[in-house]
mmCIF file of C-alpha atoms in Angstrom:
data_model
loop_
_atom_site.group_PDB
_atom_site.id
_atom_site.type_symbol
_atom_site.label_atom_id
_atom_site.label_comp_id
_atom_site.label_asym_id
_atom_site.label_seq_id
_atom_site.Cartn_x
_atom_site.Cartn_y
_atom_site.Cartn_z
ATOM 1 C CA UNK A 1 142.715 22.336 -12.979
ATOM 2 C CA UNK A 2 143.775 20.179 -10.058
ATOM 3 C CA UNK A 3 142.446 20.012 -6.804
ATOM 4 C CA UNK A 4 143.453 18.765 -3.978
ATOM 5 C CA UNK A 5 142.229 17.544 0.100
ATOM 6 C CA UNK A 6 143.530 16.097 2.795
ATOM 7 C CA UNK A 7 141.962 14.727 6.333
ATOM 8 C CA UNK A 8 144.310 15.022 8.957
ATOM 9 C CA UNK A 9 142.860 12.586 11.826
ATOM 10 C CA UNK A 10 143.800 11.030 14.859
ATOM 11 C CA UNK A 11 145.334 7.787 13.473
ATOM 12 C CA UNK A 12 145.790 8.501 9.815
ATOM 13 C CA UNK A 13 146.041 11.209 7.123
ATOM 14 C CA UNK A 14 144.565 10.960 3.970
ATOM 15 C CA UNK A 15 145.019 12.455 0.387
ATOM 16 C CA UNK A 16 143.443 13.063 -2.740
ATOM 17 C CA UNK A 17 143.655 15.022 -5.883
ATOM 18 C CA UNK A 18 141.668 14.954 -8.182
ATOM 19 C CA UNK A 19 141.658 16.355 -12.396
ATOM 20 C CA UNK A 20 137.910 17.306 -14.199
ATOM 21 C CA UNK A 21 136.259 15.741 -11.601
ATOM 22 C CA UNK A 22 138.143 12.619 -11.502
ATOM 23 C CA UNK A 23 140.106 11.103 -8.537
ATOM 24 C CA UNK A 24 143.785 10.686 -9.762
ATOM 25 C CA UNK A 25 145.871 10.217 -6.329
ATOM 26 C CA UNK A 26 144.936 8.622 -3.322
ATOM 27 C CA UNK A 27 146.643 7.527 -0.612
ATOM 28 C CA UNK A 28 146.291 7.003 3.690
ATOM 29 C CA UNK A 29 148.890 6.943 5.837
ATOM 30 C CA UNK A 30 149.239 6.853 9.420
ATOM 31 C CA UNK A 31 149.570 10.513 11.133
ATOM 32 C CA UNK A 32 152.998 9.870 13.361
ATOM 33 C CA UNK A 33 153.942 12.578 14.610
ATOM 34 C CA UNK A 34 154.586 15.657 12.273
ATOM 35 C CA UNK A 35 151.322 15.075 11.057
ATOM 36 C CA UNK A 36 151.298 18.896 8.654
ATOM 37 C CA UNK A 37 154.504 17.845 7.262
ATOM 38 C CA UNK A 38 153.215 14.574 6.217
ATOM 39 C CA UNK A 39 150.776 15.828 5.137
ATOM 40 C CA UNK A 40 151.881 18.983 3.415
ATOM 41 C CA UNK A 41 154.764 16.349 1.661
ATOM 42 C CA UNK A 42 151.989 14.759 0.538
ATOM 43 C CA UNK A 43 150.610 17.110 -1.265
ATOM 44 C CA UNK A 44 153.864 19.251 -2.615
ATOM 45 C CA UNK A 45 154.306 16.900 -5.852
ATOM 46 C CA UNK A 46 150.875 17.788 -7.467
ATOM 47 C CA UNK A 47 151.133 21.708 -6.819
ATOM 48 C CA UNK A 48 146.923 21.748 -6.235
ATOM 49 C CA UNK A 49 145.106 23.906 -4.490
ATOM 50 C CA UNK A 50 144.095 22.463 -1.251
ATOM 51 C CA UNK A 51 141.508 22.180 1.464
ATOM 52 C CA UNK A 52 141.562 20.060 4.559
ATOM 53 C CA UNK A 53 139.546 19.123 7.071
ATOM 54 C CA UNK A 54 139.805 16.877 10.143
ATOM 55 C CA UNK A 55 142.048 17.264 13.505
ATOM 56 C CA UNK A 56 144.586 18.967 11.958
ATOM 57 C CA UNK A 57 143.146 20.798 9.757
ATOM 58 C CA UNK A 58 143.500 24.848 10.915
ATOM 59 C CA UNK A 59 147.178 23.895 11.205
ATOM 60 C CA UNK A 60 146.542 22.971 7.228
ATOM 61 C CA UNK A 61 145.416 26.077 7.094
ATOM 62 C CA UNK A 62 148.115 28.114 8.572
ATOM 63 C CA UNK A 63 150.814 25.816 6.477
ATOM 64 C CA UNK A 64 149.509 25.484 3.192
ATOM 65 C CA UNK A 65 146.052 24.788 2.368
ATOM 66 C CA UNK A 66 143.837 27.639 1.358
ATOM 67 C CA UNK A 67 140.736 26.557 3.319
ATOM 68 C CA UNK A 68 139.160 24.061 5.175
ATOM 69 C CA UNK A 69 136.024 22.509 6.131
ATOM 70 C CA UNK A 70 134.489 20.440 8.895
ATOM 71 C CA UNK A 71 134.171 16.746 8.650
ATOM 72 C CA UNK A 72 130.965 16.618 9.324
ATOM 73 C CA UNK A 73 130.613 18.294 6.198
ATOM 74 C CA UNK A 74 132.982 17.062 4.240
ATOM 75 C CA UNK A 75 131.572 13.509 4.868
ATOM 76 C CA UNK A 76 128.666 14.416 3.260
ATOM 77 C CA UNK A 77 130.532 16.029 0.118
ATOM 78 C CA UNK A 78 132.602 12.450 -0.534
ATOM 79 C CA UNK A 79 129.721 10.347 0.690
ATOM 80 C CA UNK A 80 127.152 12.195 -1.479
ATOM 81 C CA UNK A 81 130.215 11.862 -4.744
ATOM 82 C CA UNK A 82 130.762 8.035 -4.279
ATOM 83 C CA UNK A 83 126.617 6.885 -2.995
ATOM 84 C CA UNK A 84 124.114 9.407 -5.012
ATOM 85 C CA UNK A 85 121.352 8.237 -2.604
ATOM 86 C CA UNK A 86 122.709 8.742 0.512
ATOM 87 C CA UNK A 87 120.339 9.447 3.485
ATOM 88 C CA UNK A 88 122.288 8.797 6.466
ATOM 89 C CA UNK A 89 125.803 8.566 6.893
ATOM 90 C CA UNK A 90 127.784 6.728 9.731
ATOM 91 C CA UNK A 91 131.561 7.930 10.634
ATOM 92 C CA UNK A 92 133.788 5.822 12.641
ATOM 93 C CA UNK A 93 137.641 6.868 13.258
ATOM 94 C CA UNK A 94 140.692 6.792 15.068
ATOM 95 C CA UNK A 95 138.398 8.635 17.741
ATOM 96 C CA UNK A 96 135.577 10.406 16.703
ATOM 97 C CA UNK A 97 132.210 8.468 15.439
ATOM 98 C CA UNK A 98 129.800 10.634 13.664
ATOM 99 C CA UNK A 99 126.266 9.318 12.653
ATOM 100 C CA UNK A 100 124.725 12.214 9.707
ATOM 101 C CA UNK A 101 121.734 12.821 7.713
ATOM 102 C CA UNK A 102 121.274 14.289 4.685
ATOM 103 C CA UNK A 103 118.487 15.320 3.376
ATOM 104 C CA UNK A 104 116.743 14.316 -0.543
ATOM 105 C CA UNK A 105 118.853 17.216 -1.798
ATOM 106 C CA UNK A 106 121.833 16.094 0.192
ATOM 107 C CA UNK A 107 122.258 19.292 2.562
ATOM 108 C CA UNK A 108 123.318 18.027 6.048
ATOM 109 C CA UNK A 109 119.979 17.667 8.251
ATOM 110 C CA UNK A 110 121.533 16.500 11.756
ATOM 111 C CA UNK A 111 124.313 14.853 13.012
ATOM 112 C CA UNK A 112 125.248 13.768 16.817
ATOM 113 C CA UNK A 113 129.140 12.634 17.527
ATOM 114 C CA UNK A 114 130.108 10.556 20.090
ATOM 115 C CA UNK A 115 131.281 11.698 23.678
ATOM 116 C CA UNK A 116 134.498 12.610 24.023
ATOM 117 C CA UNK A 117 136.246 8.868 25.360
ATOM 118 C CA UNK A 118 137.906 6.772 22.765
ATOM 119 C CA UNK A 119 135.107 4.273 23.635
ATOM 120 C CA UNK A 120 133.081 2.249 20.504
ATOM 121 C CA UNK A 121 135.668 4.134 18.119
ATOM 122 C CA UNK A 122 138.543 2.453 16.126
ATOM 123 C CA UNK A 123 140.706 2.882 18.892
ATOM 124 C CA UNK A 124 138.984 1.212 21.416
ATOM 125 C CA UNK A 125 138.931 -2.212 18.579
ATOM 126 C CA UNK A 126 142.301 -1.129 18.339
ATOM 127 C CA UNK A 127 143.583 -1.332 22.121
ATOM 128 C CA UNK A 128 140.896 -4.262 22.336
ATOM 129 C CA UNK A 129 142.245 -6.493 19.292
ATOM 130 C CA UNK A 130 145.952 -5.919 21.590
ATOM 131 C CA UNK A 131 144.183 -7.277 24.358
ATOM 132 C CA UNK A 132 143.129 -11.060 22.938
ATOM 133 C CA UNK A 133 146.540 -11.277 21.168
ATOM 134 C CA UNK A 134 144.950 -9.802 17.753
ATOM 135 C CA UNK A 135 146.337 -7.479 14.714
ATOM 136 C CA UNK A 136 143.739 -4.754 13.916
ATOM 137 C CA UNK A 137 142.671 -6.216 10.496
ATOM 138 C CA UNK A 138 142.097 -10.040 12.032
ATOM 139 C CA UNK A 139 140.151 -8.722 14.787
ATOM 140 C CA UNK A 140 136.757 -8.704 13.094
ATOM 141 C CA UNK A 141 137.804 -11.625 10.215
ATOM 142 C CA UNK A 142 137.768 -13.747 14.042
ATOM 143 C CA UNK A 143 134.429 -11.779 15.605
ATOM 144 C CA UNK A 144 133.011 -13.089 12.575
ATOM 145 C CA UNK A 145 133.545 -17.066 14.022
ATOM 146 C CA UNK A 146 132.340 -16.107 17.615
ATOM 147 C CA UNK A 147 129.479 -17.502 18.789
ATOM 148 C CA UNK A 148 127.491 -15.373 21.107
ATOM 149 C CA UNK A 149 125.937 -14.911 23.857
ATOM 150 C CA UNK A 150 128.937 -13.115 25.636
ATOM 151 C CA UNK A 151 128.055 -9.212 26.557
ATOM 152 C CA UNK A 152 131.101 -7.220 28.066
ATOM 153 C CA UNK A 153 129.005 -4.833 30.403
ATOM 154 C CA UNK A 154 131.834 -2.168 30.101
ATOM 155 C CA UNK A 155 132.387 0.506 26.820
ATOM 156 C CA UNK A 156 135.603 2.509 28.174
ATOM 157 C CA UNK A 157 138.258 1.396 26.768
ATOM 158 C CA UNK A 158 140.214 1.080 30.202
ATOM 159 C CA UNK A 159 137.671 -1.077 32.101
ATOM 160 C CA UNK A 160 136.621 -3.567 28.590
ATOM 161 C CA UNK A 161 140.247 -3.959 28.362
ATOM 162 C CA UNK A 162 140.426 -5.312 31.953
ATOM 163 C CA UNK A 163 136.699 -7.478 31.662
ATOM 164 C CA UNK A 164 138.442 -9.223 28.145
ATOM 165 C CA UNK A 165 141.486 -9.983 29.776
ATOM 166 C CA UNK A 166 139.511 -11.769 33.027
ATOM 167 C CA UNK A 167 137.326 -13.579 30.447
ATOM 168 C CA UNK A 168 140.325 -15.094 29.085
ATOM 169 C CA UNK A 169 141.901 -16.219 31.909
ATOM 170 C CA UNK A 170 138.304 -18.395 32.511
ATOM 171 C CA UNK A 171 139.031 -19.641 29.136
ATOM 172 C CA UNK A 172 136.663 -18.403 26.982
ATOM 173 C CA UNK A 173 137.520 -18.440 23.156
ATOM 174 C CA UNK A 174 139.464 -15.077 22.109
ATOM 175 C CA UNK A 175 136.519 -15.049 19.265
ATOM 176 C CA UNK A 176 133.355 -14.485 21.198
ATOM 177 C CA UNK A 177 135.260 -12.397 23.206
ATOM 178 C CA UNK A 178 136.071 -10.564 20.191
ATOM 179 C CA UNK A 179 132.378 -10.330 18.892
ATOM 180 C CA UNK A 180 130.618 -9.500 22.114
ATOM 181 C CA UNK A 181 132.946 -6.785 22.166
ATOM 182 C CA UNK A 182 131.286 -6.032 18.844
ATOM 183 C CA UNK A 183 128.639 -6.586 19.493
ATOM 184 C CA UNK A 184 128.965 -3.411 22.029
ATOM 185 C CA UNK A 185 130.561 -1.187 19.238
ATOM 186 C CA UNK A 186 127.405 -2.328 17.349
ATOM 187 C CA UNK A 187 124.552 -1.640 18.770
ATOM 188 C CA UNK A 188 126.530 2.322 20.755
ATOM 189 C CA UNK A 189 126.557 3.466 16.591
ATOM 190 C CA UNK A 190 123.409 1.949 15.969
ATOM 191 C CA UNK A 191 121.913 4.260 19.425
ATOM 192 C CA UNK A 192 124.153 6.892 17.440
ATOM 193 C CA UNK A 193 122.602 6.842 14.290
ATOM 194 C CA UNK A 194 118.771 6.570 16.317
ATOM 195 C CA UNK A 195 118.968 9.583 17.423
ATOM 196 C CA UNK A 196 118.723 11.219 13.754
ATOM 197 C CA UNK A 197 116.626 8.937 12.756
ATOM 198 C CA UNK A 198 118.702 8.099 10.042
ATOM 199 C CA UNK A 199 117.286 7.520 6.775
ATOM 200 C CA UNK A 200 118.946 5.032 4.471
ATOM 201 C CA UNK A 201 121.082 4.059 2.021
ATOM 202 C CA UNK A 202 122.751 4.668 5.205
ATOM 203 C CA UNK A 203 126.629 4.435 4.099
ATOM 204 C CA UNK A 204 129.272 3.159 6.827
ATOM 205 C CA UNK A 205 133.236 5.289 6.181
ATOM 206 C CA UNK A 206 136.178 5.867 7.919
ATOM 207 C CA UNK A 207 138.693 2.766 8.388
ATOM 208 C CA UNK A 208 136.366 0.881 11.221
ATOM 209 C CA UNK A 209 134.232 0.485 7.567
ATOM 210 C CA UNK A 210 136.713 -2.318 6.777
ATOM 211 C CA UNK A 211 135.221 -4.550 10.226
ATOM 212 C CA UNK A 212 133.167 -6.619 8.043
ATOM 213 C CA UNK A 213 131.586 -8.174 12.175
ATOM 214 C CA UNK A 214 130.788 -4.361 12.253
ATOM 215 C CA UNK A 215 128.890 -4.049 8.930
ATOM 216 C CA UNK A 216 127.139 -7.389 9.357
ATOM 217 C CA UNK A 217 126.137 -6.488 13.194
ATOM 218 C CA UNK A 218 125.374 -3.407 12.242
ATOM 219 C CA UNK A 219 123.101 -4.589 9.333
ATOM 220 C CA UNK A 220 121.486 -6.707 11.474
ATOM 221 C CA UNK A 221 120.340 -4.108 14.318
ATOM 222 C CA UNK A 222 119.422 -1.740 11.664
ATOM 223 C CA UNK A 223 117.266 -4.161 9.274
ATOM 224 C CA UNK A 224 119.114 -1.918 6.675
ATOM 225 C CA UNK A 225 121.732 -2.546 4.061
ATOM 226 C CA UNK A 226 125.257 -0.760 5.150
ATOM 227 C CA UNK A 227 127.379 -0.027 2.378
ATOM 228 C CA UNK A 228 131.014 1.062 2.280
ATOM 229 C CA UNK A 229 132.775 2.924 -0.547
ATOM 230 C CA UNK A 230 135.847 0.658 -1.623
ATOM 231 C CA UNK A 231 137.636 3.176 0.252
ATOM 232 C CA UNK A 232 136.372 4.319 3.243
ATOM 233 C CA UNK A 233 138.987 6.077 5.129
ATOM 234 C CA UNK A 234 139.860 9.116 2.093
ATOM 235 C CA UNK A 235 135.542 10.104 2.210
ATOM 236 C CA UNK A 236 135.793 13.103 4.264
ATOM 237 C CA UNK A 237 139.919 13.885 2.102
ATOM 238 C CA UNK A 238 137.578 13.776 -1.047
ATOM 239 C CA UNK A 239 134.730 16.019 -0.016
ATOM 240 C CA UNK A 240 137.741 18.240 1.091
ATOM 241 C CA UNK A 241 138.651 17.699 -2.824
ATOM 242 C CA UNK A 242 135.430 18.017 -4.036
ATOM 243 C CA UNK A 243 134.865 21.816 -1.948
ATOM 244 C CA UNK A 244 138.297 23.267 -3.027
ATOM 245 C CA UNK A 245 136.901 22.876 -6.696
ATOM 246 C CA UNK A 246 133.854 25.266 -6.044
ATOM 247 C CA UNK A 247 136.246 27.685 -4.851
ATOM 248 C CA UNK A 248 139.223 27.835 -7.238
#
């Protein structure tokens, strides 16, 4: 029997369909302006019961989903499926950052999220990439070529953008600015992980996990290997699909 999970986030919608305990389909699309309709259309061909997570989970429950699950539990389930030894999860999505500590039995022991502003999230990096003239996929590799030593003092997206533009106008190489911005994001994420007394192995999920500079900086700051799934954006939807399998 097929089961499906959907993660309706602020920036993307991820869908996972499973059959006999294996992933048979997954996709990630932009959330757009009709997220509920988009998610339902993606799932319709599979005629499978659905569990929803993410910002849009309650609207999905009112429309097409059989049940809902919190993002924390969904990421815990999905990550443990992919990395059975995981003890700590860092998830950075479009609008929030989550640090989750698991017990050896994979129960959620503790978690912490960023405050309500977008500092240190995917949206922050998206705005900074545009300010520096990069696509979002370019800013991470560019930052790896940056020269260390520069410090960005603001983490507020608006003030950090102004600071980055000011540095550009003073002739600072943009890859150096990009590296400084990444260091600020990595230090903020590391601070969240330390609040829950993170334990390795650490797995990094969410769209921002595709950024190679952040993975490198986090590994250096935390002095541990940072593992990244092959498709870090689908982990929440995967957890929702796994939860669906326990219900039906």
